[in-house]
Amino acid sequence: MRINRALRFGVGAIALALAVSACGGGDDKSGLENAKDGKLTVGIKFDQPGLGLRNKDGSFSGFDVEVAKYVAGKLGVKPENIEFKESPSAQRETLIENGQVDFVVATYSITDKRKEKVDFAGPYFVAGQSLLVKADNTDITGAESLTGNKKLCSVKGSTPAQNVKDKYAKDVQLQEFDTYSLCVEALRNGSVDAVTTDDIILAGFAAQSPGQLKVVGKPFTTENYGIGVKKGDTEIRGQINDAIEAMIADGSWSKAFATTVGSSGYPAPQPPTVNRY
């Protein structure tokens, strides 16, 4: 009886280990070790036009994608040897901590709270929070106009919607989804009145639906986009910072912006200064 129980326990343990492995339990190698092997796994968004988008043919496009490719190139990895992994806002820290990605380039604002769990290189872009509404909406002109129990959508694991409620419109009703594309769909069908996140993200969605959606109001925050890496990995963080600075210096940053977000009509900003957090 004891032997059978032991065997069952052993089989169960093996099954559990295999399940964890199948779920992507992470890679024990550091990002630079993987780069030396000629491959990298990079977290991006899959649903943000102009920034991080998985196209119908399975390819990837957007400014974040171009930044990721440039950085990978400086680490010695060719574009075809990058595996892009979807990194929703609420999962970015977990993916980094578990070693499921080597770094994350996914409209990832640098905050003190996030720096408790991960480190950041950058910033590689500076955005500002704004609002997206239907093109025929005349009631909502900025954060202060979100009164009268209007419904505001953002994503889980992100801070923009709560920021609006705390600072500008206390009676706004918050609605959270897993992705911004679901928020935009809710806006289209009238389930919410506005979507809030960074202006550059909203501009991409507006450009995807000409004449249907519009960005309103002046940006009311400053969002420094960083590249997230594992906490304490100063070596890869330093090399990524070097890559960002090189991308800005050689003109690749401006070119990448012009061919991605720039096509949406979003005005070209000045390149940021890398702060080496």
mmCIF file of C-alpha atoms in Angstrom:
data_model
loop_
_atom_site.group_PDB
_atom_site.id
_atom_site.type_symbol
_atom_site.label_atom_id
_atom_site.label_comp_id
_atom_site.label_asym_id
_atom_site.label_seq_id
_atom_site.Cartn_x
_atom_site.Cartn_y
_atom_site.Cartn_z
ATOM 1 C CA MET A 1 0.000 0.000 0.000
ATOM 2 C CA ARG A 2 2.772 2.443 0.977
ATOM 3 C CA ILE A 3 4.679 1.599 -2.212
ATOM 4 C CA ASN A 4 1.599 2.266 -4.342
ATOM 5 C CA ARG A 5 1.041 5.585 -2.597
ATOM 6 C CA ALA A 6 4.688 6.535 -3.141
ATOM 7 C CA LEU A 7 4.423 5.612 -6.797
ATOM 8 C CA ARG A 8 1.265 7.645 -7.184
ATOM 9 C CA PHE A 9 2.947 10.586 -5.452
ATOM 10 C CA GLY A 10 5.966 10.265 -7.734
ATOM 11 C CA VAL A 11 3.841 10.140 -10.872
ATOM 12 C CA GLY A 12 1.846 13.135 -9.672
ATOM 13 C CA ALA A 13 5.007 15.133 -9.032
ATOM 14 C CA ILE A 14 6.321 14.341 -12.509
ATOM 15 C CA ALA A 15 2.999 15.338 -14.073
ATOM 16 C CA LEU A 16 3.038 18.620 -12.161
ATOM 17 C CA ALA A 17 6.594 19.371 -13.278
ATOM 18 C CA LEU A 18 5.669 18.672 -16.888
ATOM 19 C CA ALA A 19 2.626 20.938 -16.596
ATOM 20 C CA VAL A 20 4.713 23.790 -15.227
ATOM 21 C CA SER A 21 7.223 23.315 -18.016
ATOM 22 C CA ALA A 22 4.478 23.314 -20.640
ATOM 23 C CA CYS A 23 3.106 26.567 -19.249
ATOM 24 C CA GLY A 24 6.445 28.289 -19.810
ATOM 25 C CA GLY A 25 8.068 28.167 -16.407
ATOM 26 C CA GLY A 26 10.847 30.430 -17.584
ATOM 27 C CA ASP A 27 14.459 30.230 -18.677
ATOM 28 C CA ASP A 28 17.268 30.022 -16.151
ATOM 29 C CA LYS A 29 19.601 31.824 -18.555
ATOM 30 C CA SER A 30 20.008 35.584 -18.384
ATOM 31 C CA GLY A 31 18.992 37.783 -21.284
ATOM 32 C CA LEU A 32 22.606 38.328 -22.310
ATOM 33 C CA GLU A 33 23.290 34.591 -22.188
ATOM 34 C CA ASN A 34 20.358 34.018 -24.516
ATOM 35 C CA ALA A 35 21.614 36.803 -26.763
ATOM 36 C CA LYS A 36 25.016 35.114 -26.958
ATOM 37 C CA ASP A 37 23.175 32.018 -28.160
ATOM 38 C CA GLY A 38 21.747 34.188 -30.928
ATOM 39 C CA LYS A 39 18.136 34.345 -29.734
ATOM 40 C CA LEU A 40 15.903 36.521 -27.589
ATOM 41 C CA THR A 41 12.321 36.476 -26.337
ATOM 42 C CA VAL A 42 10.870 39.979 -26.208
ATOM 43 C CA GLY A 43 7.554 41.031 -24.686
ATOM 44 C CA ILE A 44 5.410 43.419 -26.719
ATOM 45 C CA LYS A 45 1.755 44.298 -27.081
ATOM 46 C CA PHE A 46 -0.080 42.480 -29.853
ATOM 47 C CA ASP A 47 -3.052 44.850 -30.189
ATOM 48 C CA GLN A 48 -1.712 48.404 -30.356
ATOM 49 C CA PRO A 49 -1.631 49.795 -33.906
ATOM 50 C CA GLY A 50 1.477 51.847 -34.633
ATOM 51 C CA LEU A 51 3.253 50.524 -31.532
ATOM 52 C CA GLY A 52 2.985 46.770 -31.062
ATOM 53 C CA LEU A 53 0.651 44.924 -33.415
ATOM 54 C CA ARG A 54 0.423 41.334 -34.567
ATOM 55 C CA ASN A 55 -0.680 41.516 -38.190
ATOM 56 C CA LYS A 56 -3.011 39.067 -39.894
ATOM 57 C CA ASP A 57 -0.078 37.363 -41.632
ATOM 58 C CA GLY A 58 1.617 36.705 -38.281
ATOM 59 C CA SER A 59 4.223 39.446 -38.661
ATOM 60 C CA PHE A 60 4.691 42.264 -36.139
ATOM 61 C CA SER A 61 4.778 46.007 -36.664
ATOM 62 C CA GLY A 62 5.004 49.245 -34.703
ATOM 63 C CA PHE A 63 7.428 51.588 -32.991
ATOM 64 C CA ASP A 64 7.969 49.278 -30.007
ATOM 65 C CA VAL A 65 8.731 46.449 -32.415
ATOM 66 C CA GLU A 66 11.332 48.563 -34.224
ATOM 67 C CA VAL A 67 12.935 49.572 -30.921
ATOM 68 C CA ALA A 68 13.039 45.921 -29.867
ATOM 69 C CA LYS A 69 14.667 44.876 -33.149
ATOM 70 C CA TYR A 70 17.295 47.615 -32.909
ATOM 71 C CA VAL A 71 18.164 46.755 -29.317
ATOM 72 C CA ALA A 72 18.323 43.053 -30.160
ATOM 73 C CA GLY A 73 20.640 43.849 -33.058
ATOM 74 C CA LYS A 74 23.000 45.703 -30.737
ATOM 75 C CA LEU A 75 22.970 42.606 -28.506
ATOM 76 C CA GLY A 76 23.953 40.482 -31.499
ATOM 77 C CA VAL A 77 20.575 38.949 -32.352
ATOM 78 C CA LYS A 78 19.060 39.051 -35.847
ATOM 79 C CA PRO A 79 15.376 40.037 -36.273
ATOM 80 C CA GLU A 80 14.427 36.546 -37.444
ATOM 81 C CA ASN A 81 15.759 35.098 -34.189
ATOM 82 C CA ILE A 82 13.519 37.207 -31.967
ATOM 83 C CA GLU A 83 10.476 35.502 -30.500
ATOM 84 C CA PHE A 84 7.831 38.102 -29.720
ATOM 85 C CA LYS A 85 5.635 37.188 -26.751
ATOM 86 C CA GLU A 86 2.366 38.933 -25.977
ATOM 87 C CA SER A 87 2.696 40.977 -22.791
ATOM 88 C CA PRO A 88 -0.603 42.424 -21.549
ATOM 89 C CA SER A 89 -0.223 45.252 -19.032
ATOM 90 C CA ALA A 90 -1.150 43.157 -15.995
ATOM 91 C CA GLN A 91 1.344 40.397 -16.876
ATOM 92 C CA ARG A 92 4.500 42.334 -17.711
ATOM 93 C CA GLU A 93 6.193 42.083 -14.298
ATOM 94 C CA THR A 94 5.340 38.380 -13.993
ATOM 95 C CA LEU A 95 6.751 37.572 -17.427
ATOM 96 C CA ILE A 96 10.013 39.325 -16.545
ATOM 97 C CA GLU A 97 10.298 37.855 -13.060
ATOM 98 C CA ASN A 98 9.645 34.300 -14.313
ATOM 99 C CA GLY A 99 12.209 34.580 -17.104
ATOM 100 C CA GLN A 100 9.574 34.058 -19.803
ATOM 101 C CA VAL A 101 10.904 37.110 -21.634
ATOM 102 C CA ASP A 102 14.380 38.612 -21.776
ATOM 103 C CA PHE A 103 13.003 42.152 -21.806
ATOM 104 C CA VAL A 104 9.723 43.982 -22.394
ATOM 105 C CA VAL A 105 9.093 46.822 -24.866
ATOM 106 C CA ALA A 106 5.366 47.374 -24.456
ATOM 107 C CA THR A 107 4.391 51.010 -23.783
ATOM 108 C CA TYR A 108 5.738 50.296 -20.294
ATOM 109 C CA SER A 109 5.645 53.455 -18.154
ATOM 110 C CA ILE A 110 8.439 53.695 -15.591
ATOM 111 C CA THR A 111 6.956 54.039 -12.082
ATOM 112 C CA ASP A 112 8.345 53.653 -8.575
ATOM 113 C CA LYS A 113 5.884 50.852 -7.843
ATOM 114 C CA ARG A 114 6.994 48.855 -10.871
ATOM 115 C CA LYS A 115 10.647 49.453 -10.039
ATOM 116 C CA GLU A 116 10.083 47.460 -6.865
ATOM 117 C CA LYS A 117 9.734 44.348 -9.036
ATOM 118 C CA VAL A 118 11.686 45.038 -12.241
ATOM 119 C CA ASP A 119 14.401 47.353 -13.545
ATOM 120 C CA PHE A 120 14.115 49.708 -16.504
ATOM 121 C CA ALA A 121 16.365 50.926 -19.276
ATOM 122 C CA GLY A 122 15.438 54.196 -20.936
ATOM 123 C CA PRO A 123 13.238 56.003 -21.398
ATOM 124 C CA TYR A 124 13.026 55.457 -25.137
ATOM 125 C CA PHE A 125 9.847 57.550 -25.505
ATOM 126 C CA VAL A 126 7.868 60.133 -23.497
ATOM 127 C CA ALA A 127 4.080 60.125 -23.856
ATOM 128 C CA GLY A 128 1.156 61.724 -21.999
ATOM 129 C CA GLN A 129 -2.235 60.443 -20.880
ATOM 130 C CA SER A 130 -5.255 61.545 -22.920
ATOM 131 C CA LEU A 131 -8.771 60.423 -23.933
ATOM 132 C CA LEU A 132 -10.311 58.671 -26.950
ATOM 133 C CA VAL A 133 -13.987 59.248 -27.801
ATOM 134 C CA LYS A 134 -16.311 58.809 -30.762
ATOM 135 C CA ALA A 135 -15.770 61.386 -33.487
ATOM 136 C CA ASP A 136 -19.240 62.905 -33.007
ATOM 137 C CA ASN A 137 -18.865 63.294 -29.222
ATOM 138 C CA THR A 138 -18.986 66.921 -28.121
ATOM 139 C CA ASP A 139 -19.498 66.424 -24.357
ATOM 140 C CA ILE A 140 -16.033 65.118 -23.501
ATOM 141 C CA THR A 141 -13.238 67.565 -24.144
ATOM 142 C CA GLY A 142 -10.763 66.556 -21.429
ATOM 143 C CA ALA A 143 -10.414 64.756 -18.129
ATOM 144 C CA GLU A 144 -12.405 67.391 -16.185
ATOM 145 C CA SER A 145 -15.460 66.852 -18.406
ATOM 146 C CA LEU A 146 -15.855 63.181 -17.414
ATOM 147 C CA THR A 147 -18.680 64.020 -15.028
ATOM 148 C CA GLY A 148 -22.267 62.825 -14.750
ATOM 149 C CA ASN A 149 -21.440 59.145 -14.223
ATOM 150 C CA LYS A 150 -19.747 58.756 -17.568
ATOM 151 C CA LYS A 151 -18.121 55.384 -18.214
ATOM 152 C CA LEU A 152 -14.362 55.342 -18.698
ATOM 153 C CA CYS A 153 -12.377 52.337 -19.892
ATOM 154 C CA SER A 154 -8.754 51.312 -19.452
ATOM 155 C CA VAL A 155 -6.897 48.033 -18.941
ATOM 156 C CA LYS A 156 -6.190 45.884 -15.924
ATOM 157 C CA GLY A 157 -2.749 46.409 -14.451
ATOM 158 C CA SER A 158 -2.522 49.939 -15.774
ATOM 159 C CA THR A 159 -3.046 53.206 -13.885
ATOM 160 C CA PRO A 160 -4.692 55.766 -16.248
ATOM 161 C CA ALA A 161 -8.380 55.256 -15.361
ATOM 162 C CA GLN A 162 -7.809 55.432 -11.611
ATOM 163 C CA ASN A 163 -5.674 58.514 -12.178
ATOM 164 C CA VAL A 164 -8.628 60.255 -13.827
ATOM 165 C CA LYS A 165 -10.979 59.249 -11.012
ATOM 166 C CA ASP A 166 -8.579 60.361 -8.278
ATOM 167 C CA LYS A 167 -7.596 63.702 -9.769
ATOM 168 C CA TYR A 168 -10.223 64.899 -12.242
ATOM 169 C CA ALA A 169 -13.657 63.227 -12.122
ATOM 170 C CA LYS A 170 -14.515 61.426 -8.885
ATOM 171 C CA ASP A 171 -17.919 60.177 -10.075
ATOM 172 C CA VAL A 172 -16.646 58.581 -13.306
ATOM 173 C CA GLN A 173 -17.475 54.883 -13.623
ATOM 174 C CA LEU A 174 -14.405 52.783 -14.338
ATOM 175 C CA GLN A 175 -14.511 49.793 -16.666
ATOM 176 C CA GLU A 176 -11.432 47.587 -17.048
ATOM 177 C CA PHE A 177 -10.620 45.035 -19.744
ATOM 178 C CA ASP A 178 -7.564 42.915 -20.441
ATOM 179 C CA THR A 179 -6.564 44.867 -23.550
ATOM 180 C CA TYR A 180 -7.050 48.323 -25.042
ATOM 181 C CA SER A 181 -8.557 46.811 -28.185
ATOM 182 C CA LEU A 182 -11.453 45.534 -26.041
ATOM 183 C CA CYS A 183 -11.846 49.038 -24.585
ATOM 184 C CA VAL A 184 -11.971 50.482 -28.093
ATOM 185 C CA GLU A 185 -14.598 47.934 -29.110
ATOM 186 C CA ALA A 186 -16.663 48.913 -26.045
ATOM 187 C CA LEU A 187 -16.343 52.553 -27.132
ATOM 188 C CA ARG A 188 -17.543 51.716 -30.626
ATOM 189 C CA ASN A 189 -20.646 49.885 -29.390
ATOM 190 C CA GLY A 190 -21.509 52.529 -26.805
ATOM 191 C CA SER A 191 -20.769 50.482 -23.683
ATOM 192 C CA VAL A 192 -18.326 53.162 -22.508
ATOM 193 C CA ASP A 193 -18.059 56.880 -23.193
ATOM 194 C CA ALA A 194 -14.277 57.210 -23.388
ATOM 195 C CA VAL A 195 -11.036 55.258 -23.311
ATOM 196 C CA THR A 196 -8.005 56.585 -21.492
ATOM 197 C CA THR A 197 -4.345 55.759 -21.802
ATOM 198 C CA ASP A 198 -1.303 57.402 -23.349
ATOM 199 C CA ASP A 199 -1.921 59.720 -26.276
ATOM 200 C CA ILE A 200 0.388 57.820 -28.611
ATOM 201 C CA ILE A 201 -1.583 54.588 -28.067
ATOM 202 C CA LEU A 202 -4.905 56.327 -28.617
ATOM 203 C CA ALA A 203 -3.605 58.026 -31.768
ATOM 204 C CA GLY A 204 -2.857 54.602 -33.242
ATOM 205 C CA PHE A 205 -6.417 53.410 -32.638
ATOM 206 C CA ALA A 206 -7.870 56.646 -34.028
ATOM 207 C CA ALA A 207 -5.760 56.275 -37.176
ATOM 208 C CA GLN A 208 -7.035 52.714 -37.578
ATOM 209 C CA SER A 209 -10.622 54.058 -37.738
ATOM 210 C CA PRO A 210 -10.535 57.303 -39.749
ATOM 211 C CA GLY A 211 -13.541 59.520 -39.102
ATOM 212 C CA GLN A 212 -14.911 57.291 -36.327
ATOM 213 C CA LEU A 213 -12.765 58.040 -33.283
ATOM 214 C CA LYS A 214 -10.762 61.031 -32.070
ATOM 215 C CA VAL A 215 -8.272 61.957 -29.352
ATOM 216 C CA VAL A 216 -9.437 64.907 -27.207
ATOM 217 C CA GLY A 217 -7.861 67.182 -24.625
ATOM 218 C CA LYS A 218 -4.271 68.013 -23.896
ATOM 219 C CA PRO A 219 -2.086 65.307 -22.281
ATOM 220 C CA PHE A 220 -2.393 65.555 -18.503
ATOM 221 C CA THR A 221 0.459 63.298 -17.380
ATOM 222 C CA THR A 222 4.030 62.506 -18.388
ATOM 223 C CA GLU A 223 4.699 58.845 -19.148
ATOM 224 C CA ASN A 224 8.304 57.714 -19.587
ATOM 225 C CA TYR A 225 8.363 54.471 -21.574
ATOM 226 C CA GLY A 226 11.124 52.131 -20.455
ATOM 227 C CA ILE A 227 12.360 48.690 -21.419
ATOM 228 C CA GLY A 228 11.684 46.326 -18.539
ATOM 229 C CA VAL A 229 14.362 43.825 -17.476
ATOM 230 C CA LYS A 230 14.834 41.463 -14.554
ATOM 231 C CA LYS A 231 15.469 43.160 -11.223
ATOM 232 C CA GLY A 232 19.190 43.483 -10.512
ATOM 233 C CA ASP A 233 20.373 42.637 -14.038
ATOM 234 C CA THR A 234 22.478 45.777 -14.383
ATOM 235 C CA GLU A 235 24.536 44.364 -17.238
ATOM 236 C CA ILE A 236 21.702 43.946 -19.727
ATOM 237 C CA ARG A 237 20.112 47.190 -18.551
ATOM 238 C CA GLY A 238 23.348 49.041 -19.290
ATOM 239 C CA GLN A 239 23.705 47.506 -22.739
ATOM 240 C CA ILE A 240 20.073 48.307 -23.597
ATOM 241 C CA ASN A 241 20.636 51.906 -22.497
ATOM 242 C CA ASP A 242 23.655 52.031 -24.808
ATOM 243 C CA ALA A 243 21.488 50.691 -27.646
ATOM 244 C CA ILE A 244 18.743 53.287 -27.076
ATOM 245 C CA GLU A 245 21.296 56.097 -27.116
ATOM 246 C CA ALA A 246 22.835 54.726 -30.322
ATOM 247 C CA MET A 247 19.393 54.442 -31.947
ATOM 248 C CA ILE A 248 18.704 58.101 -31.203
ATOM 249 C CA ALA A 249 22.176 59.268 -32.267
ATOM 250 C CA ASP A 250 22.291 57.493 -35.650
ATOM 251 C CA GLY A 251 18.811 58.583 -36.757
ATOM 252 C CA SER A 252 17.204 55.144 -36.522
ATOM 253 C CA TRP A 253 14.873 56.343 -33.740
ATOM 254 C CA SER A 254 13.406 59.152 -35.854
ATOM 255 C CA LYS A 255 13.108 56.885 -38.886
ATOM 256 C CA ALA A 256 11.324 54.191 -36.864
ATOM 257 C CA PHE A 257 8.884 56.754 -35.483
ATOM 258 C CA ALA A 258 8.144 58.254 -38.898
ATOM 259 C CA THR A 259 7.351 54.876 -40.472
ATOM 260 C CA THR A 260 5.113 53.674 -37.631
ATOM 261 C CA VAL A 261 3.339 56.112 -35.314
ATOM 262 C CA GLY A 262 4.150 59.059 -37.558
ATOM 263 C CA SER A 263 1.819 57.759 -40.259
ATOM 264 C CA SER A 264 -1.130 58.243 -37.862
ATOM 265 C CA GLY A 265 -0.605 61.995 -37.809
ATOM 266 C CA TYR A 266 0.800 61.991 -34.285
ATOM 267 C CA PRO A 267 3.357 64.834 -34.198
ATOM 268 C CA ALA A 268 6.990 63.798 -33.999
ATOM 269 C CA PRO A 269 8.414 64.615 -30.546
ATOM 270 C CA GLN A 270 11.980 65.241 -29.560
ATOM 271 C CA PRO A 271 13.878 62.041 -28.690
ATOM 272 C CA PRO A 272 14.174 61.492 -24.930
ATOM 273 C CA THR A 273 17.284 61.583 -22.801
ATOM 274 C CA VAL A 274 18.209 58.193 -21.375
ATOM 275 C CA ASN A 275 18.209 58.516 -17.589
ATOM 276 C CA ARG A 276 19.850 55.167 -16.785
ATOM 277 C CA TYR A 277 17.481 54.338 -13.945
#
